[in-house]
Each structure stands twice: as structure tokens, then as C-alpha cells.
CSV table of C-alpha atoms in Angstrom, one decimal:
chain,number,residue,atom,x,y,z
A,1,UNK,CA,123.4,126.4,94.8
A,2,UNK,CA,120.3,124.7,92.9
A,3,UNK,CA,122.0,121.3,94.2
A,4,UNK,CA,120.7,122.4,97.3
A,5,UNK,CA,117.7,123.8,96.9
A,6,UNK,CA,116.5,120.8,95.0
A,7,UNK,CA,118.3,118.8,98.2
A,8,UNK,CA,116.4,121.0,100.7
A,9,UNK,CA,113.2,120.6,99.1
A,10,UNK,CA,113.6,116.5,99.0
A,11,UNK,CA,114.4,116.3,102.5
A,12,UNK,CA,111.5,118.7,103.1
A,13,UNK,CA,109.5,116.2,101.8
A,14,UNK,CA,111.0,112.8,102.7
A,15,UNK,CA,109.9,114.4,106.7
A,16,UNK,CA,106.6,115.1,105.6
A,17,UNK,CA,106.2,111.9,103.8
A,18,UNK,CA,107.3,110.4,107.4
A,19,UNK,CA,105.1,112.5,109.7
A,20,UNK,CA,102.2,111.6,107.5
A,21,UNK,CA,102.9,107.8,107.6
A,22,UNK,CA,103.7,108.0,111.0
A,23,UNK,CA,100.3,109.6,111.7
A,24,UNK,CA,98.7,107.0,109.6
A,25,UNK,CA,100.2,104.3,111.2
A,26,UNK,CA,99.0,105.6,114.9
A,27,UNK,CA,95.8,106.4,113.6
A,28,UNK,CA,95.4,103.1,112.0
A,29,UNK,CA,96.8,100.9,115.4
A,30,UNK,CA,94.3,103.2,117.2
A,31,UNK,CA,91.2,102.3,114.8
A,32,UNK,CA,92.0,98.8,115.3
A,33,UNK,CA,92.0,98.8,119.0
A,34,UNK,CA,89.1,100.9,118.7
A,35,UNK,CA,87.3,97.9,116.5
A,36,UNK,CA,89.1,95.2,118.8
A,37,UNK,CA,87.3,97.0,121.9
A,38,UNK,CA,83.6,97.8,120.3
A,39,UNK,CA,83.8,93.9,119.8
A,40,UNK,CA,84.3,93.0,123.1
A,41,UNK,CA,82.2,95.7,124.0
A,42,UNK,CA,79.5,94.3,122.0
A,43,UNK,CA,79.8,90.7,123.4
A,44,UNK,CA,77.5,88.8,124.6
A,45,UNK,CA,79.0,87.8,127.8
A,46,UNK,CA,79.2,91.9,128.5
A,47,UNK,CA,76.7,93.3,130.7
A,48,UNK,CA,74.4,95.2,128.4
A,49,UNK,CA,74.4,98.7,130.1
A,50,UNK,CA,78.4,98.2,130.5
A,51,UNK,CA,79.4,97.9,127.0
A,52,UNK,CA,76.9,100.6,125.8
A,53,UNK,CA,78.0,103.3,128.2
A,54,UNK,CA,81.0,102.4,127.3
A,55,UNK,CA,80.6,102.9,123.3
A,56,UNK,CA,78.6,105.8,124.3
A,57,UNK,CA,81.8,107.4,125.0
A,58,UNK,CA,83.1,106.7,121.1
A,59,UNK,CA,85.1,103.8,122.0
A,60,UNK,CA,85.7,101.9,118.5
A,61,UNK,CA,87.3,101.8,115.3
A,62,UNK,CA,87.8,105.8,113.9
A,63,UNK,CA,85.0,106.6,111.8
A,64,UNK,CA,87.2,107.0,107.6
A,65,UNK,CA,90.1,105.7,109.1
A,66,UNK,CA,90.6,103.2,105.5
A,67,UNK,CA,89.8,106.9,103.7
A,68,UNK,CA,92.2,109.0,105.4
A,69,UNK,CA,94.8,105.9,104.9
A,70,UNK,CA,94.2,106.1,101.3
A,71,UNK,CA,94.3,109.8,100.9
A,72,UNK,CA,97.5,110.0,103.3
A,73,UNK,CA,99.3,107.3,101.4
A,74,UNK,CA,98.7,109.1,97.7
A,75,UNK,CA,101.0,112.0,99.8
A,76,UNK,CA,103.2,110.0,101.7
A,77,UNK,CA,104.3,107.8,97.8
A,78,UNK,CA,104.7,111.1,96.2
A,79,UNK,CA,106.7,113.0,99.3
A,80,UNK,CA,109.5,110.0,98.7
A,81,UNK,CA,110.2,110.3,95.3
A,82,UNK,CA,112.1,113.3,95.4
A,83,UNK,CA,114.8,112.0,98.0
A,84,UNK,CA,114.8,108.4,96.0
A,85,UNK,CA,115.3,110.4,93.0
A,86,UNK,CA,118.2,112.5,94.3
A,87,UNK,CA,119.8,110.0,95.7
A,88,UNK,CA,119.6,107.4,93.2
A,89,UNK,CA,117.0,105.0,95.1
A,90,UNK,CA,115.3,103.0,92.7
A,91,UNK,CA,116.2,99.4,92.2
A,92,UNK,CA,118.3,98.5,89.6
A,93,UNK,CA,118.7,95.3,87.5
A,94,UNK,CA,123.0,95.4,86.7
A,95,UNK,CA,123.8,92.7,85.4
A,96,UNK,CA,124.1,93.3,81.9
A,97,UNK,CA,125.1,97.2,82.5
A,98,UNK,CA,127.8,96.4,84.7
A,99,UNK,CA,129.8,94.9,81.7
A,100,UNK,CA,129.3,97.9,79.5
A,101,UNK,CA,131.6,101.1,79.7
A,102,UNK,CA,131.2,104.3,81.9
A,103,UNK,CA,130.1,105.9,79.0
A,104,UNK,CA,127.5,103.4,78.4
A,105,UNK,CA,126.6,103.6,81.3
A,106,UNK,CA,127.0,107.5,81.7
A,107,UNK,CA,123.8,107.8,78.8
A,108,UNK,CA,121.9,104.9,80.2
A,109,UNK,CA,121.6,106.5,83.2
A,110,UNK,CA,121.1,110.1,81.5
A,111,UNK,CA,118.0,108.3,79.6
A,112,UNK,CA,116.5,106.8,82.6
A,113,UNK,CA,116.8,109.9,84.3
A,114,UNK,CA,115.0,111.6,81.5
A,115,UNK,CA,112.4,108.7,81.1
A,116,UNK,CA,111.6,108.9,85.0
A,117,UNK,CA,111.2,113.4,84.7
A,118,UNK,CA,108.8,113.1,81.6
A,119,UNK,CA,107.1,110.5,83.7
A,120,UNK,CA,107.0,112.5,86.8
A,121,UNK,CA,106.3,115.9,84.9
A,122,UNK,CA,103.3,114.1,83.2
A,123,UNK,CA,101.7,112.3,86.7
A,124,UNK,CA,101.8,116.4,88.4
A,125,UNK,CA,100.0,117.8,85.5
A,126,UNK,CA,97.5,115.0,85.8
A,127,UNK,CA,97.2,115.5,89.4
A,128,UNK,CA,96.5,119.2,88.9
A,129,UNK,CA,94.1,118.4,86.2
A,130,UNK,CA,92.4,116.0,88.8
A,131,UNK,CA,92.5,118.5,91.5
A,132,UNK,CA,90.7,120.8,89.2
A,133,UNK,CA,88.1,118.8,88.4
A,134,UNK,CA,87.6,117.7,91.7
A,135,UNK,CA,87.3,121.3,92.8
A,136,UNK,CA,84.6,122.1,90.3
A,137,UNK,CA,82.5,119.0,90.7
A,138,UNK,CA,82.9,119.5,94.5
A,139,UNK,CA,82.9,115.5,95.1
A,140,UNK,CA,83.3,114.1,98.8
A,141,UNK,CA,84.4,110.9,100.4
A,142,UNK,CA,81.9,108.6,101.4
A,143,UNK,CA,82.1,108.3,104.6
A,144,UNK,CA,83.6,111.4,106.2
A,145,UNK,CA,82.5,113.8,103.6
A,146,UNK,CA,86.2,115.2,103.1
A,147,UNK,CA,86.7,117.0,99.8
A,148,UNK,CA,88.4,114.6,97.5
A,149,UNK,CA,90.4,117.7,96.0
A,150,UNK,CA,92.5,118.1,99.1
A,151,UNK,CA,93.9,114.4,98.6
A,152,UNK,CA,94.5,115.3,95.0
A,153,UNK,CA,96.5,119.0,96.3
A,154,UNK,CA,98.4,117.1,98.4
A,155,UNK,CA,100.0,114.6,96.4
A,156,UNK,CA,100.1,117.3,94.0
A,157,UNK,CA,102.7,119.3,96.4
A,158,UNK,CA,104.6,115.6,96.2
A,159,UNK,CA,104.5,115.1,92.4
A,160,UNK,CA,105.7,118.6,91.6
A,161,UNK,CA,108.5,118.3,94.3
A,162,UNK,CA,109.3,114.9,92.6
A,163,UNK,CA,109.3,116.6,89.0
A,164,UNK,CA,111.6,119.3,89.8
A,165,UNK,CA,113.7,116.9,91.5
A,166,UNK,CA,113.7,115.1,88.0
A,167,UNK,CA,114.5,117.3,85.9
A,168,UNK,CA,117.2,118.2,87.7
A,169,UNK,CA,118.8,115.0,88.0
A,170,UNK,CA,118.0,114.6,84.4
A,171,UNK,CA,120.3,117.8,83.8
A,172,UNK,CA,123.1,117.3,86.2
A,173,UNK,CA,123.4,113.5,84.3
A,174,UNK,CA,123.2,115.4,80.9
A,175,UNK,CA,125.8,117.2,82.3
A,176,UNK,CA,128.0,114.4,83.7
A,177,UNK,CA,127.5,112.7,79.9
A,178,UNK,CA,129.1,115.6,78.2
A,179,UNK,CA,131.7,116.8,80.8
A,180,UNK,CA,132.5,113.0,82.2
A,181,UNK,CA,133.1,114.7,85.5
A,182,UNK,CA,131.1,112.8,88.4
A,183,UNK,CA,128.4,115.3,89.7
A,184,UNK,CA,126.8,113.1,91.9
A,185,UNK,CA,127.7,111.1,94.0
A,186,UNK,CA,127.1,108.8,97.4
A,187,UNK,CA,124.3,107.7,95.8
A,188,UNK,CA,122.2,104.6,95.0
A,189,UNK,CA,120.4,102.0,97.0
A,190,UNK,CA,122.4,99.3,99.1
A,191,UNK,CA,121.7,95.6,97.5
């Protein structure tokens, strides 16, 4: 039952993470043919009351396009971790692991796991200590004036989705370690 909850939850995220990024990415094509336009609107060869009627209507690049980028990215990292983490996603370096034992390899994993949810668990209480302090001191972006703290709150919502889906995985592979039953699996990144 918490298997899929915690499942639920990462997938959640992994298509919020993508609706994000893919609003990013239109926004960002759109900025730059914006910027591409406002040049050739602002050429010389263009007949002055042309190009600025034209960039009278707000042709050009979109005004904290590199802001929102930054702030959307922050969310769109932190709303993939959970699904990387659940289904064993991180690269790996095998070479010398492969030639130890399943049980080896059973509490190698287990420490990773438990390395990567202290980790995890650490970054979202930073982030809400950040997104306090960015509440109180009420600081803005430069050039669009957005509170800073609603970046912070977002990836926030990612890191603590991320953390639970740590600690979880850090459980079931305490589990797997002392049963030696096989929780999870399909997992792990194709090489």
C-alpha cells in the first residue's frame, strides 16, 4: 500500500516536472524568436515607422524569460528525483561491485540509499529554511519583481517529495538486506 502511494506521488511529480520544462522550453523558443524579430525589427534597412509599430505591439524576447527559466528549473530537478529514486535511476560505476556478492552488494546499495535520504532530507529542510527567510525579508527578482519565495516553495514541494521517496527506498533496501527477498524490482537505468 505505501509502495504505491510513494509510486503515485513520484509520477505525480515526474508530470509536473515535464509540464514545467515543457513550458519552459516553449516559453524560452518563444523569447528567442521574440529577440530574433525585435532585431530585425530594429534594423536598419527596416522602415522606421514599420519596425516600431510593430514592437509597439510587444513583439520581442519575453520580459524574465532567463528568471522564470531559472526558477522553473530549481522545480523541474527536484520533481525528478522522486521517480529516479524509485526506480533506481542514478548512474552507477559497477565495475568493482559487480564482482562482490549479493550481499555485498545488498548493504552497498542499502547505504547508498541511506546516504542519498539524509542528503535529500537535509536539501528540503534547507529549502524551507530558505523559503522562510525569503518570506520575511520579502525579496523579488530583478527584473519581473516575482517573489523569490515562490521559487524556493516550489522546489520545496520537489525536495520533500524526493525525501519521502528516500526514505522509503532507504527502508524497503533495509528490508531486502535483512530478509534477502527482492522488494524491488525492474529497476535501474539502461547503460
Amino acid at each position: 500500500m505505501l509502495g504505491r502511494i510513494v509510486e503515485a506521488l513520484a509520477r505525480l511529480m515526474a508530470v509536473l516536472g515535464g509540464l514545467v520544462l515543457t513550458g519552459l522550453i516553449l516559453m524560452t523558443c518563444l523569447s528567442i524568436l521574440g529577440r530574433s524579430a525585435s532585431g530585425v525589427l530594429n534594423a536598419d534597412w527596416m522602415p522606421e515607422g514599420l519596425g516600431a509599430a510593430l514592437l509597439g505591439l510587444g513583439i520581442g524576447p519575453i520580459r524574465g524569460d532567463f528568471e522564470l527559466v531559472e526558477a522553473g528549473m530549481a522545480f523541474v530537478i527536484f520533481a525528478f528525483l522522486p521517480i529516479t529514486q524509485l526506480k533506481g535511476g542514478h548512474a552507477s560505476v559497477d565495475i568493482f561491485t559487480n564482482m562482490l556478492g549479493l550481499r555485498a552488494n545488498r548493504v552497498l546499495t542499502l547505504l547508498w540509499a541511506l546516504l542519498f535520504a539524509a542528503a535529500m532530507v537535509l536539501i528540503a529542510w534547507q529549502l524551507w529554511q530558505g523559503t522562510q527567510d525569503k518570506m520575511r525579508n520579502g525579496e523579488t527578482s530583478f527584473l519581473i519583481q516575482f517573489p523569490i519565495w515562490w521559487a524556493y516553495a516550489a522546489s520545496l514541494v520537489g525536495a520533500v517529495a524526493a525525501a519521502a521517496t528516500s526514505v522509503y527506498i532507504a527502508l524497503v533496501r533495509l528490508a531486502e538486506l535483512a530478509t534477502g527477498d527482492a522488494i524491488l524490482t525492474g529497476e535501474g537505468a539502461e547503460h
